Amino acid sequence: MIMIKNIIALILLCCTIQLTAQSDKTFVVKGNSINHDNIPTNGKLDISKISVVNVSNKAIFLEWETVSNTFPKGWDCSMCQHGACQIGIPKGSIFKQLNPDQEGYIAIHVMPQNNIGNGQVKFKIYDRDHPDFFEIITFNVDAL
Amino acid sequence: MLTFSTVAQVNKLIIGRTTGVFELENKDSIRVFGFTNTLSGQVTLPGTTLEVIEGDTVLLDFWNISQGDPHEIVIKGIELTKTNTSAKEQLDQRVYHMEHGYYHFLAKNPGTYIYYCPINYPFNLQAGMFGVLIIRPQKALLNPKNKELLWCSFEMDTNWHNNEVMDVEYDEQATPLEWPAYNPKHFFINGKTNQQLKEQEMVLNISSKQTTVLRLANTGFWQHKIKFPQELNVEIKRTSNLKNSELNKLNQLTVDPLETFEIWITSQKKTKETIQYDFINPATNKVENTQYIPVKIQNNLLN
């Protein structure tokens, strides 16, 4: 009986920690965290964008990392984050400061260079000061 | 007489960047702005070279993938007509972050032209937003044997390349624009300097049987005086430089800022001399730096 009580207490404790962690989150994805785009092989994906918003009451700095990138080798692509545009898709970087309620984003640009194929790039975004909480955003692109 | 024409509609892509990385001779990296034609390609100085044929109708697709201030393209000596993609751009001629600006022009006059971003002039130019447009004459298609080279020279003050200076959104500044005093310590031809100019790709290899077409462009702020060895026959074919448009007795010509020359070089004699580039500070009229490019004469049967 004591053991069952301990297990229940442990479960309650875990739930409390989880809820506390949830309530501590400083940003959320605005809208869908997965984008799908189809483009002609001789065309351009001008922009595919996923936004996040600062839901805390103070300024935050979001960092991001590329989790995976399966875009075909022949594709030419790059990305922008809130505050800077990168050449190609690097391993990671940091957003410019996001004030309370302010939106930031990650966006990608693709030119398939006449190469048929599809690919996916995933980014992990996390608060520099609360790295345990993160969001994964995904861009799927088909060049037909 | 048989003639032919290859006039065409030509599309050229220019991507505007503000997070490029340029490696100095000592391997230090500095941040540059610039123009590329690929999304994943690093910025080069000069930016992507545009090549068209006389008579072509050209559409420049300027894709501004940078943040902060908007950007714009001008080509010195050519009038561009711009169409815009957003309502915001209808209000002015600039191209905003992640927008396209479409510029049209007729490639009427053969020659060498400098294109650059005039926003926050001269800051964006010094930051690296420049490149060269070549309009080849139709008749060049009939005689493609000439060897062609492009040398784009410029100075660089690395104090203009710090994040503190480059990240300022001058467009939003209420106060007049102010940059550090221009005090360049680096002097380049095609992004190379000093020992790098002795590398194979920069050595001027001239065949005694062939004319070498050399295009010169000054994208710096100083005068660049270029002295050729006396053994070289140098003929100015075209220039945008109305003030200094002649070769002097010393086989020397001056390229003013944002000016270009197209010269034809032949030689029947060997030379041990180099081509000398003097970088002249207009404030003092003094030569502040000199660069040297080796010359090699090939297939020399006459001497």
mmCIF file of C-alpha atoms in Angstrom, chain A residues 44-47 76-78 80-88 96 105 109-111, chain B residues 13 15 17 19-20 37-43 61 63 65-67 97-98 100 169:
data_model
loop_
_atom_site.group_PDB
_atom_site.id
_atom_site.type_symbol
_atom_site.label_atom_id
_atom_site.label_comp_id
_atom_site.label_asym_id
_atom_site.label_seq_id
_atom_site.Cartn_x
_atom_site.Cartn_y
_atom_site.Cartn_z
ATOM 1 C CA LYS A 44 12.131 29.139 -57.083
ATOM 2 C CA LEU A 45 10.650 28.752 -53.646
ATOM 3 C CA ASP A 46 10.838 32.457 -52.855
ATOM 4 C CA ILE A 47 10.005 31.941 -49.226
ATOM 5 C CA ASP A 76 20.560 25.585 -54.130
ATOM 6 C CA CYS A 77 19.089 26.811 -50.852
ATOM 7 C CA SER A 78 19.511 29.234 -47.982
ATOM 8 C CA CYS A 80 16.864 33.518 -42.868
ATOM 9 C CA GLN A 81 16.170 33.849 -39.172
ATOM 10 C CA HIS A 82 14.771 36.860 -37.334
ATOM 11 C CA GLY A 83 17.661 39.331 -37.618
ATOM 12 C CA ALA A 84 19.922 37.780 -40.264
ATOM 13 C CA CYS A 85 19.933 35.891 -43.539
ATOM 14 C CA GLN A 86 22.410 33.057 -43.890
ATOM 15 C CA ILE A 87 24.333 31.865 -46.932
ATOM 16 C CA GLY A 88 23.244 28.250 -47.446
ATOM 17 C CA LYS A 96 17.955 38.957 -32.830
ATOM 18 C CA TYR A 105 10.708 33.422 -37.810
ATOM 19 C CA HIS A 109 14.549 29.747 -49.990
ATOM 20 C CA VAL A 110 15.122 27.002 -52.566
ATOM 21 C CA MET A 111 16.129 26.848 -56.237
ATOM 22 C CA LEU B 13 19.782 36.787 -61.220
ATOM 23 C CA ILE B 15 21.124 38.019 -54.921
ATOM 24 C CA ARG B 17 23.651 39.648 -49.203
ATOM 25 C CA THR B 19 26.368 38.404 -44.186
ATOM 26 C CA GLY B 20 29.182 37.456 -46.542
ATOM 27 C CA ASN B 37 23.886 34.465 -58.124
ATOM 28 C CA THR B 38 23.389 31.419 -55.905
ATOM 29 C CA LEU B 39 21.678 30.965 -52.543
ATOM 30 C CA SER B 40 24.474 28.877 -51.070
ATOM 31 C CA GLY B 41 27.440 30.627 -52.682
ATOM 32 C CA GLN B 42 29.715 32.843 -50.623
ATOM 33 C CA VAL B 43 30.039 36.506 -51.557
ATOM 34 C CA ASP B 61 16.062 39.871 -61.155
ATOM 35 C CA TRP B 63 16.497 39.242 -55.015
ATOM 36 C CA ILE B 65 17.946 38.187 -49.231
ATOM 37 C CA SER B 66 19.267 40.392 -46.489
ATOM 38 C CA GLN B 67 17.798 42.160 -43.491
ATOM 39 C CA HIS B 97 14.042 42.294 -47.430
ATOM 40 C CA MET B 98 13.071 39.068 -49.253
ATOM 41 C CA HIS B 100 12.438 40.898 -55.835
ATOM 42 C CA GLU B 169 19.836 50.483 -40.048
#
